[in-house]
Amino acid sequence: MSRRTRVITRTFALHWARALPRARFGFAPRATRRAAFARATRLALEDLGPAFIKLGQVASVRPDLVPPEYVFEFEQLQDRVPPLPAERIAAVIRHELGRPLFELFDDFETEPIAAASIAQVHRARLAREVRPVIGDVMPAGTPVAIKVVRPGAAQVIAADLAEARRLLSRLDRFGLSRRIDAPALLEEFAASLASELDLRNEGRVSDRFAHDFRDDRCVMTPRIAWSHTSRSVLTMEYVEGWRLTEIDDAARAGVDAFHLALHGATVFMKQVLVLGRYHADLHPANLFVTPDSRICYLDFGIVGTTEREERINIAQVLAATVYGDADRALCYSAKLGLEVPEDKQAQVRRRVGELMGRTLNVPGKAADVKGFATGFLSVMADARVPIPAGYGLLVKALVTVEGVARAIYPDIDITRAAKPFATRLIAQQMMRPDRIADRLPAALRAALRELVS
Amino acid sequence: MAEDQFMRFLAAWALVHETADEGWKAAVVRGAEQETGSMEAGPEAFVDGLSAMIAEEKERLKAALASGEVEAPGSKADVGSQLDDLLFEVRELRGRLESMQTTLDAVLAEDEDHGVK
Ligand SMILES: Nc1ncnc2c1ncn2[C@@H]1O[C@H](COP(=O)(O)OP(=O)(O)O)[C@@H](O)[C@H]1O
């Protein structure tokens, strides 16, 4: 056993041991027990550092591979590390952009705004005018955030990753990994890491988002300074505002929090149902509310996609879920690949219906999407129904959106955004003009029949 | 955008078939009484709501037709949005080129630093 392996094993053992009383040594109700061990695992991952934190973060967007309690616990993993000295960061900038810092930027601040295991962010001002892909020219002096990949980040993580691989193969012998598909996660991890290490991907996704929402006054993304950007350096407009993690009542009072929270949910619906690209990994820390009442999206992490053919079914599932129709929700879920075996259908339908009543349709209370999602995924796990990856990602993303909206306006009910959207979309998608221009009346009749069926 | 086009499209259909469907008219009356797009009451109410939305759009379309300001598909608005997309792609390409140029400059500067000319 290598020293590192011993440390890793000990860390997990320690945290799990501490979780035992909370789980009443295995006699607590199942949900309590699972939650206690999920929390212990998260604390262990945080202690173990960057690679494990990243691994946990990847696990947190894979409800198809990881039990729901873990998914929602790992989402809270904080990837924060002590910053590297500014000179090291300046050296990367100089090397990557080919010019000394002072030629490119003014007022480079040596104290970083954020330091995570992969990248560190510093504030500065543009030394000259820059024309972004979207939006107005950024004049010289514009404040920018420079995100820089830490030198050696890739190697450090690769080493820890190898360790994690060894460890997980050993864990296979214990019960833990029965419900966690470790090899699949590691593969995913390696892929997501490769794309995160190239910051240009983030810039492109950001520009694309700005384009998609060019007519929406309520959302924004920082403009990217491509002339000051390379693989490991991303220069973008610095955005003033409150992170959702730090928004308080004073801030809420200054903006239209209710409207913004609802709008945030609507943006998501539009991404999933119209544009086909959505943020699967929204984090309150990566969203800002600006003083002029806009939501600013930073760091796009994992982007999920939906195919045209899927969207109508997704809209149907959403609509059915929102008005508590378990039957329809499951019927359209089947079209998205969530297949409940014949002999389990009655039972699953009953449990899902009951869950809807308990979480989404409680008179006088805002819908609890997270409660519903956790319950739903558990019902599926109990019935041994495999969750298609895309389906799981979407469920998780919806929960994240609720979290984000609640950070802005704690009592928000995001199904309020889903309702009108899904209503229109079901009709709209079924009736896309290009498809039916030539056989109009027949299609309309068919659509209406579908809607009332 | 696309969504509005759809409503307009349905409205046009409804306009053409103004007298065709009594059930539709009844739905419009019921739907107009509820909040647009509300689904609490289930699929029936939903269809009523939709019908009401279309009826509203139909009235707008009637008015627009009367004033002669209606646009056909493939019209200005349509072409406009396609142009927007194209423009975005060109600008995005410019962004990529700028970033590549920067990287290229950096590599060349490095070579000079090491005395490789
Ligand atoms: N354009 C920006 N304007 C203001 N703050 C920013 C900007 N970009 C990043 N930050 C700050 O840096 C933090 C980390 O940036 P982020 O892109 O999320 O990196 P990471 O992927 O390491 O979390 C953000 O939470 C935010 O506080």
XYZ file of C-alpha atoms and ligand atoms in Angstrom:
597
model
C 0.000 0.000 0.000
C 1.543 3.326 -1.001
C 1.586 6.166 1.487
C -0.984 8.102 -0.494
C -3.273 5.099 -0.676
C -3.065 4.760 3.091
C -3.972 8.413 3.521
C -6.913 8.038 1.191
C -8.206 4.909 2.883
C -7.801 6.446 6.318
C -9.614 9.623 5.319
C -12.630 7.746 4.053
C -12.639 5.389 7.043
C -12.499 8.314 9.447
C -15.385 10.220 7.930
C -17.542 7.161 7.510
C -16.907 6.176 11.116
C -18.073 9.614 12.182
C -21.231 9.176 10.136
C -22.148 5.971 11.966
C -23.916 7.595 14.941
C -25.889 9.825 12.595
C -26.948 6.756 10.640
C -27.714 5.121 13.993
C -25.317 2.336 13.133
C -27.399 1.311 10.190
C -30.747 1.393 11.972
C -31.829 4.863 10.851
C -34.418 5.100 8.062
C -32.866 4.419 4.722
C -32.935 8.008 3.498
C -31.266 9.306 6.685
C -28.645 6.593 6.484
C -27.827 7.315 2.878
C -27.700 11.058 3.485
C -25.302 10.594 6.404
C -22.867 8.547 4.341
C -23.156 10.864 1.377
C -22.151 13.761 3.605
C -19.256 11.793 5.106
C -18.046 10.957 1.608
C -18.202 14.598 0.546
C -16.136 15.669 3.567
C -13.583 12.962 2.799
C -13.322 14.112 -0.828
C -12.780 17.700 0.291
C -10.006 16.609 2.630
C -8.335 14.628 -0.128
C -7.948 17.597 -2.451
C -8.377 18.682 -6.051
C -8.574 15.412 -7.963
C -11.100 13.971 -5.560
C -13.100 17.151 -5.492
C -13.206 17.171 -9.261
C -14.182 13.529 -9.279
C -17.020 14.286 -6.894
C -18.123 17.184 -9.040
C -18.245 14.942 -12.068
C -20.216 12.379 -10.055
C -22.651 15.100 -9.088
C -23.854 15.495 -12.650
C -24.334 11.781 -13.249
C -27.551 10.756 -11.534
C -27.618 7.840 -13.939
C -24.540 6.363 -12.262
C -24.629 7.729 -8.735
C -27.419 7.518 -6.123
C -29.401 10.744 -5.729
C -28.266 11.484 -2.167
C -24.690 11.593 -3.399
C -25.547 13.646 -6.454
C -27.035 16.452 -4.414
C -24.419 16.260 -1.679
C -21.440 16.354 -4.058
C -22.855 19.393 -5.736
C -21.765 21.326 -2.644
C -18.108 20.395 -3.072
C -16.032 23.515 -2.825
C -13.018 23.561 -5.052
C -10.903 26.190 -3.358
C -7.139 25.960 -2.876
C -4.441 28.355 -1.637
C -3.518 30.676 -4.519
C -0.245 30.536 -6.401
C 1.943 33.655 -6.182
C 0.996 36.244 -8.799
C 4.460 36.031 -10.456
C 3.810 32.430 -11.440
C 0.493 33.447 -12.973
C 2.071 36.438 -14.711
C 4.670 34.086 -16.192
C 1.941 31.916 -17.704
C 0.291 34.993 -19.212
C 3.542 36.237 -20.650
C 4.389 32.829 -22.068
C 0.933 32.207 -23.543
C 0.181 35.667 -24.889
C 3.734 36.352 -25.981
C 4.064 39.771 -24.418
C 4.904 41.170 -20.997
C 1.972 41.718 -18.725
C 2.231 45.523 -18.696
C 1.894 45.724 -22.477
C -1.398 43.873 -22.326
C -2.940 44.942 -19.042
C -2.929 47.844 -16.606
C -3.440 47.573 -12.871
C -2.958 43.806 -12.678
C -4.035 42.883 -9.153
C -1.700 40.416 -7.473
C -4.390 39.287 -5.045
C -6.556 36.776 -6.997
C -10.365 36.991 -6.919
C -10.581 33.218 -6.863
C -8.215 30.254 -6.756
C -9.382 26.768 -7.625
C -7.406 23.634 -8.385
C -7.407 24.169 -12.123
C -7.453 27.905 -12.548
C -6.891 31.168 -10.747
C -8.637 34.454 -11.535
C -7.054 37.913 -11.354
C -8.450 41.349 -11.979
C -6.815 43.913 -14.277
C -7.675 46.512 -16.924
C -7.256 46.310 -20.674
C -4.263 48.312 -21.877
C -5.889 48.850 -25.263
C -9.262 48.685 -26.936
C -10.650 45.214 -27.713
C -13.513 44.229 -29.994
C -15.520 41.292 -28.652
C -17.523 38.806 -30.716
C -20.770 40.057 -29.201
C -21.587 43.468 -27.818
C -19.912 46.843 -27.744
C -16.200 47.476 -28.074
C -14.353 47.311 -24.758
C -12.302 50.513 -24.554
C -8.819 50.674 -23.016
C -9.190 50.676 -19.234
C -12.116 48.238 -19.170
C -11.853 46.077 -16.029
C -11.282 42.427 -16.895
C -11.086 39.093 -15.116
C -8.157 37.004 -16.324
C -8.607 33.298 -15.726
C -5.333 31.378 -15.897
C -4.726 27.641 -15.736
C -2.305 26.925 -12.907
C 1.023 25.624 -14.173
C 1.235 21.903 -13.521
C -2.488 21.575 -12.852
C -2.856 18.860 -15.448
C -0.025 16.753 -14.040
C -1.095 17.031 -10.416
C -4.567 15.957 -11.271
C -3.420 13.144 -13.550
C -1.347 11.717 -10.705
C -4.236 11.850 -8.261
C -6.494 10.411 -10.903
C -4.271 7.358 -11.243
C -4.443 6.974 -7.478
C -8.224 7.258 -7.533
C -8.399 4.603 -10.209
C -6.401 2.173 -8.110
C -8.460 2.934 -5.062
C -11.774 2.553 -6.813
C -10.812 -0.800 -8.228
C -10.104 -1.879 -4.660
C -13.394 -0.428 -3.425
C -15.121 -2.674 -5.903
C -14.700 -5.411 -3.351
C -16.740 -3.492 -0.791
C -20.404 -2.785 -1.117
C -20.047 0.909 -1.839
C -19.425 0.798 -5.515
C -22.353 -1.483 -6.193
C -24.497 1.544 -6.858
C -21.742 3.720 -8.252
C -20.359 2.938 -11.672
C -16.777 3.973 -11.002
C -15.036 3.179 -14.305
C -17.667 5.113 -16.240
C -17.176 8.078 -13.931
C -13.421 8.077 -14.295
C -13.699 8.043 -18.042
C -16.069 10.972 -17.926
C -13.760 12.711 -15.532
C -10.774 12.472 -17.842
C -12.828 13.844 -20.734
C -14.279 16.763 -18.813
C -10.860 17.630 -17.499
C -9.358 17.796 -20.950
C -11.996 20.243 -22.042
C -11.734 22.344 -18.876
C -8.007 22.721 -19.335
C -8.608 24.493 -22.638
C -10.246 27.735 -21.564
C -11.135 28.669 -25.130
C -13.999 26.205 -24.869
C -15.463 28.198 -22.026
C -15.159 31.419 -24.001
C -16.908 29.937 -26.999
C -19.801 28.590 -24.984
C -20.136 31.974 -23.379
C -20.262 33.789 -26.740
C -22.798 31.318 -28.050
C -24.974 31.916 -25.021
C -24.745 35.668 -25.517
C -25.851 35.194 -29.107
C -28.735 32.904 -28.197
C -30.015 35.413 -25.676
C -29.167 38.559 -27.594
C -32.737 39.813 -27.329
C -33.060 39.101 -23.638
C -32.425 42.191 -21.541
C -32.371 40.222 -18.293
C -29.386 37.963 -18.905
C -25.766 38.573 -19.849
C -22.358 36.929 -20.031
C -19.007 38.674 -19.838
C -17.617 39.739 -23.206
C -14.515 37.758 -24.163
C -11.286 39.485 -25.208
C -10.132 36.932 -27.772
C -6.964 38.847 -28.617
C -5.965 38.344 -24.968
C -6.987 34.716 -24.824
C -5.227 31.401 -25.468
C -5.490 27.833 -24.323
C -4.565 28.576 -20.715
C -5.537 32.245 -20.463
C -9.076 33.553 -20.765
C -9.605 37.294 -20.582
C -13.135 38.517 -20.102
C -14.997 41.588 -19.002
C -15.102 41.915 -15.225
C -18.667 41.792 -14.003
C -19.790 43.768 -10.977
C -22.516 42.219 -8.932
C -23.437 39.786 -6.218
C -22.604 36.129 -6.473
C -25.705 34.149 -5.710
C -23.849 32.654 -2.775
C -23.501 36.076 -1.210
C -26.682 37.797 -2.247
C -28.444 39.167 0.834
C -31.649 40.975 1.591
C -30.136 44.366 0.851
C -29.161 43.194 -2.599
C -32.519 41.544 -3.119
C -34.241 44.772 -2.269
C -32.317 46.631 -4.963
C -33.236 44.280 -7.807
C -36.445 42.653 -8.840
C -35.524 39.349 -7.219
C -38.789 37.548 -7.827
C -38.829 38.396 -11.493
C -35.150 37.494 -11.912
C -35.538 34.149 -10.195
C -38.449 33.250 -12.407
C -36.599 34.498 -15.447
C -33.610 32.308 -14.575
C -35.891 29.294 -14.735
C -37.363 30.493 -18.006
C -33.900 30.849 -19.533
C -33.288 27.223 -18.676
C -36.573 26.119 -20.211
C -35.701 27.953 -23.385
C -32.265 26.348 -23.479
C -33.625 22.854 -23.030
C -36.737 23.112 -25.126
C -35.839 25.540 -27.904
C -32.097 25.954 -28.272
C -31.035 22.411 -27.434
C -28.033 23.499 -25.344
C -28.243 23.967 -21.611
C -26.081 24.409 -18.541
C -26.041 21.149 -16.693
C -23.841 22.426 -13.949
C -25.067 25.798 -12.792
C -23.497 26.773 -9.519
C -24.709 29.671 -7.412
C -21.060 30.792 -7.246
C -20.964 31.105 -11.027
C -24.002 33.299 -11.319
C -24.139 36.978 -10.559
C -26.965 39.349 -10.103
C -25.888 42.727 -11.437
C -26.987 46.069 -9.974
C -28.985 46.760 -13.142
C -31.094 43.662 -12.452
C -29.598 41.167 -14.817
C -28.421 37.610 -14.307
C -24.835 37.119 -15.407
C -23.734 33.595 -16.338
C -20.089 32.689 -15.739
C -18.132 29.482 -16.272
C -20.280 27.173 -18.278
C -18.772 23.884 -17.191
C -20.807 21.009 -18.521
C -23.172 21.706 -21.369
C -25.994 19.267 -22.010
C -27.700 18.957 -25.357
C -31.190 17.987 -26.395
C -32.124 16.767 -29.851
C -35.046 18.208 -31.731
C -36.963 14.941 -31.527
C -36.397 14.711 -27.796
C -37.612 18.187 -26.989
C -41.254 17.551 -27.593
C -41.114 14.551 -25.267
C -39.235 16.541 -22.663
C -41.882 19.244 -22.852
C -44.544 16.585 -22.409
C -42.799 15.110 -19.373
C -42.393 18.566 -17.874
C -45.982 19.510 -18.487
C -47.290 16.230 -17.131
C -45.068 16.469 -14.074
C -46.059 20.032 -13.379
C -49.718 19.189 -13.318
C -49.204 15.951 -11.457
C -50.054 13.390 -14.122
C -47.763 10.445 -13.327
C -49.158 8.357 -16.125
C -48.312 10.795 -18.871
C -44.981 11.696 -17.312
C -43.930 8.050 -17.377
C -45.348 7.428 -20.811
C -43.303 10.256 -22.339
C -40.294 9.370 -20.190
C -40.359 5.965 -21.869
C -39.954 7.740 -25.212
C -36.815 9.326 -23.752
C -35.428 5.907 -22.903
C -36.595 5.525 -19.318
C -38.086 2.094 -19.603
C -39.975 0.649 -16.673
C -40.448 -3.119 -17.057
C -44.036 -4.255 -17.547
C -44.388 -5.946 -14.155
C -43.164 -2.882 -12.247
C -45.241 -0.277 -14.043
C -48.249 -0.181 -11.731
C -46.091 0.099 -8.649
C -43.809 2.774 -10.108
C -46.787 4.788 -11.334
C -48.375 4.694 -7.913
C -45.195 5.758 -6.143
C -44.456 8.549 -8.598
C -48.015 9.823 -8.358
C -47.831 9.847 -4.596
C -44.473 11.613 -4.754
C -45.896 14.280 -7.044
C -48.682 14.897 -4.564
C -46.252 15.168 -1.697
C -43.614 17.387 -3.359
C -45.043 19.296 -6.293
C -48.721 19.767 -5.749
C -49.108 20.685 -2.110
C -51.775 23.379 -1.923
C -50.371 26.628 -0.615
C -46.750 25.503 -0.855
C -44.127 26.125 -3.531
C -43.204 23.014 -5.497
C -40.140 21.174 -4.211
C -38.420 20.056 -7.407
C -35.357 18.757 -5.634
C -37.472 16.648 -3.308
C -39.332 15.306 -6.276
C -36.180 14.544 -8.269
C -34.469 12.763 -5.385
C -37.578 10.698 -4.770
C -38.084 9.988 -8.450
C -34.530 8.757 -8.947
C -34.837 6.588 -5.847
C -38.058 5.033 -7.096
C -36.289 4.183 -10.342
C -33.269 2.787 -8.512
C -35.488 0.641 -6.301
C -37.246 -0.715 -9.376
C -33.846 -1.285 -10.997
C -34.725 0.964 -13.906
C -31.565 2.277 -15.548
C -31.597 6.063 -16.041
C -30.441 7.179 -19.506
C -27.472 9.548 -19.127
C -29.136 12.481 -20.879
C -32.296 12.060 -18.836
C -30.364 12.036 -15.583
C -28.407 15.105 -16.549
C -31.585 16.971 -17.306
C -33.204 16.049 -14.005
C -30.133 17.162 -12.163
C -29.948 20.402 -14.141
C -33.551 21.173 -13.302
C -32.775 20.776 -9.617
C -29.786 23.072 -9.985
C -31.972 25.665 -11.609
C -34.316 25.483 -8.672
C -31.375 25.953 -6.314
C -30.191 28.956 -8.264
C -33.644 30.513 -8.444
C -34.095 29.987 -4.708
C -30.793 31.684 -4.031
C -32.234 34.771 -5.694
C -35.740 34.505 -4.287
C -36.099 31.878 -1.556
C -39.822 31.201 -1.966
C -39.841 30.844 -5.735
C -41.797 28.044 -7.357
C -39.956 27.288 -10.597
C -42.801 25.248 -11.986
C -44.430 28.620 -12.546
C -41.876 29.178 -15.286
C -42.280 25.682 -16.657
C -46.029 25.889 -17.037
C -46.527 28.520 -19.708
C -43.360 27.477 -21.449
C -44.169 23.827 -21.739
C -47.730 24.693 -22.727
C -46.682 26.731 -25.691
C -43.869 24.432 -26.651
C -45.829 21.280 -26.828
C -48.097 22.930 -29.301
C -45.360 24.780 -31.121
C -43.043 21.861 -31.614
C -45.746 19.593 -32.772
C -46.721 22.187 -35.304
C -43.438 23.452 -36.632
C -44.404 25.455 -39.706
C -41.693 23.938 -41.881
C -43.047 20.491 -41.220
C -46.702 21.044 -41.811
C -47.039 24.004 -44.072
C -48.422 21.760 -46.776
C -50.895 19.760 -44.751
C -52.120 22.258 -42.271
C -55.605 21.252 -41.174
C -54.784 17.572 -40.743
C -51.778 18.387 -38.600
C -53.708 20.741 -36.412
C -56.366 18.162 -35.778
C -53.694 15.617 -34.940
C -51.973 18.034 -32.590
C -55.170 18.811 -30.761
C -55.990 15.145 -30.449
C -52.529 14.609 -28.982
C -53.010 17.467 -26.542
C -56.292 16.242 -25.142
C -55.448 12.552 -25.186
C -39.824 34.714 -32.894
C -40.533 31.068 -33.737
C -43.063 30.894 -30.959
C -44.966 33.929 -32.202
C -44.824 32.630 -35.713
C -46.507 29.520 -34.563
C -49.286 31.402 -32.840
C -49.771 33.475 -35.922
C -49.844 30.362 -37.985
C -52.564 28.784 -35.917
C -54.404 32.059 -35.877
C -54.324 32.170 -39.645
C -55.787 28.734 -39.749
C -58.483 29.684 -37.286
C -59.235 32.760 -39.316
C -59.679 30.758 -42.493
C -61.919 28.293 -40.700
C -63.751 30.938 -38.773
C -67.079 29.249 -39.104
C -65.849 25.702 -39.144
C -65.587 24.631 -35.576
C -68.125 25.338 -32.890
C -66.153 23.324 -30.335
C -63.212 25.596 -30.897
C -65.284 28.692 -30.257
C -66.613 27.246 -27.028
C -63.051 26.472 -25.956
C -62.023 30.038 -26.660
C -64.756 31.368 -24.413
C -63.756 29.022 -21.580
C -60.076 29.660 -22.144
C -60.392 33.413 -22.139
C -61.696 33.174 -18.594
C -58.556 31.512 -17.253
C -54.997 32.687 -16.945
C -53.175 32.127 -20.227
C -51.061 28.997 -20.262
C -52.250 27.799 -16.893
C -52.271 24.044 -16.538
C -53.492 23.477 -13.010
C -56.784 22.253 -14.277
C -55.376 19.623 -16.594
C -55.311 19.072 -20.336
C -58.788 20.405 -21.103
C -58.092 23.723 -19.487
C -54.767 23.767 -21.219
C -56.305 23.397 -24.632
C -58.830 26.075 -23.738
C -56.008 28.375 -22.749
C -54.179 27.675 -25.957
C -57.289 28.334 -27.957
C -57.708 31.655 -26.218
C -54.141 32.634 -27.019
C -54.731 31.806 -30.637
C -57.968 33.739 -30.660
C -56.129 36.791 -29.375
C -53.502 36.379 -32.038
C -56.236 35.982 -34.612
C -57.694 39.348 -33.714
C -54.259 40.900 -34.041
C -53.783 39.193 -37.383
C -57.136 40.468 -38.605
C -56.156 43.980 -37.676
C -52.753 43.565 -39.309
C -54.323 42.194 -42.479
C -56.658 45.132 -42.605
C -53.766 47.574 -42.305
C -51.683 45.625 -44.854
C -48.623 45.088 -42.654
C -48.470 41.292 -42.647
C -45.269 39.455 -43.406
C -45.161 36.123 -45.168
C -42.690 33.369 -44.203
C -39.311 34.014 -45.800
C -40.033 37.645 -45.087
C -37.828 40.340 -43.652
C -38.012 39.150 -40.039
C -37.161 35.605 -41.065
C -34.203 36.591 -43.192
C -33.139 38.954 -40.439
C -32.721 36.187 -37.915
C -30.814 34.035 -40.410
C -28.507 36.956 -41.095
C -27.977 37.373 -37.353
C -26.833 33.777 -37.084
C -24.513 34.121 -40.028
C -23.062 37.328 -38.670
C -22.449 35.657 -35.354
C -20.542 32.858 -37.010
C -18.356 35.304 -38.892
C -17.622 37.228 -35.704
C -16.910 34.038 -33.839
C -14.452 33.095 -36.526
C -12.774 36.464 -36.099
C -12.470 35.727 -32.361
C -10.822 32.410 -33.064
C -8.411 33.973 -35.500
C -7.439 36.660 -33.015
C -6.747 34.072 -30.359
C -4.734 31.973 -32.817
C -2.790 35.035 -33.882
C -1.936 35.719 -30.240
C -0.727 32.166 -29.719
C 1.299 32.309 -32.905
C 2.904 35.593 -31.829
C 3.732 34.035 -28.491
C 5.439 31.056 -30.091
C 7.458 33.358 -32.369
C 8.433 35.591 -29.440
C 9.587 32.505 -27.554
C 11.788 31.447 -30.459
C 13.379 34.883 -30.537
C 14.011 34.711 -26.805
C 15.910 31.515 -27.397
C 17.882 33.034 -30.217
C 16.171 30.990 -32.931
C 15.463 33.384 -35.738
N -15.813 37.910 -15.496
C -15.806 37.871 -14.159
N -16.230 38.924 -13.450
C -16.217 38.882 -12.099
N -15.820 37.837 -11.380
C -15.391 36.751 -12.011
C -15.356 36.706 -13.434
N -14.889 35.493 -13.798
C -14.662 34.821 -12.671
N -14.950 35.557 -11.582
C -14.839 35.138 -10.186
O -13.986 34.045 -10.079
C -14.668 32.919 -9.520
C -14.172 31.642 -10.157
O -14.344 31.719 -11.556
P -14.783 30.481 -12.384
O -14.769 30.871 -13.809
O -16.036 29.963 -11.820
O -13.607 29.487 -12.105
P -13.689 28.014 -11.535
O -14.002 27.159 -12.725
O -12.297 27.831 -11.052
O -14.710 28.005 -10.466
C -16.122 33.182 -9.754
O -16.937 32.598 -8.784
C -16.176 34.692 -9.676
O -16.306 35.102 -8.353
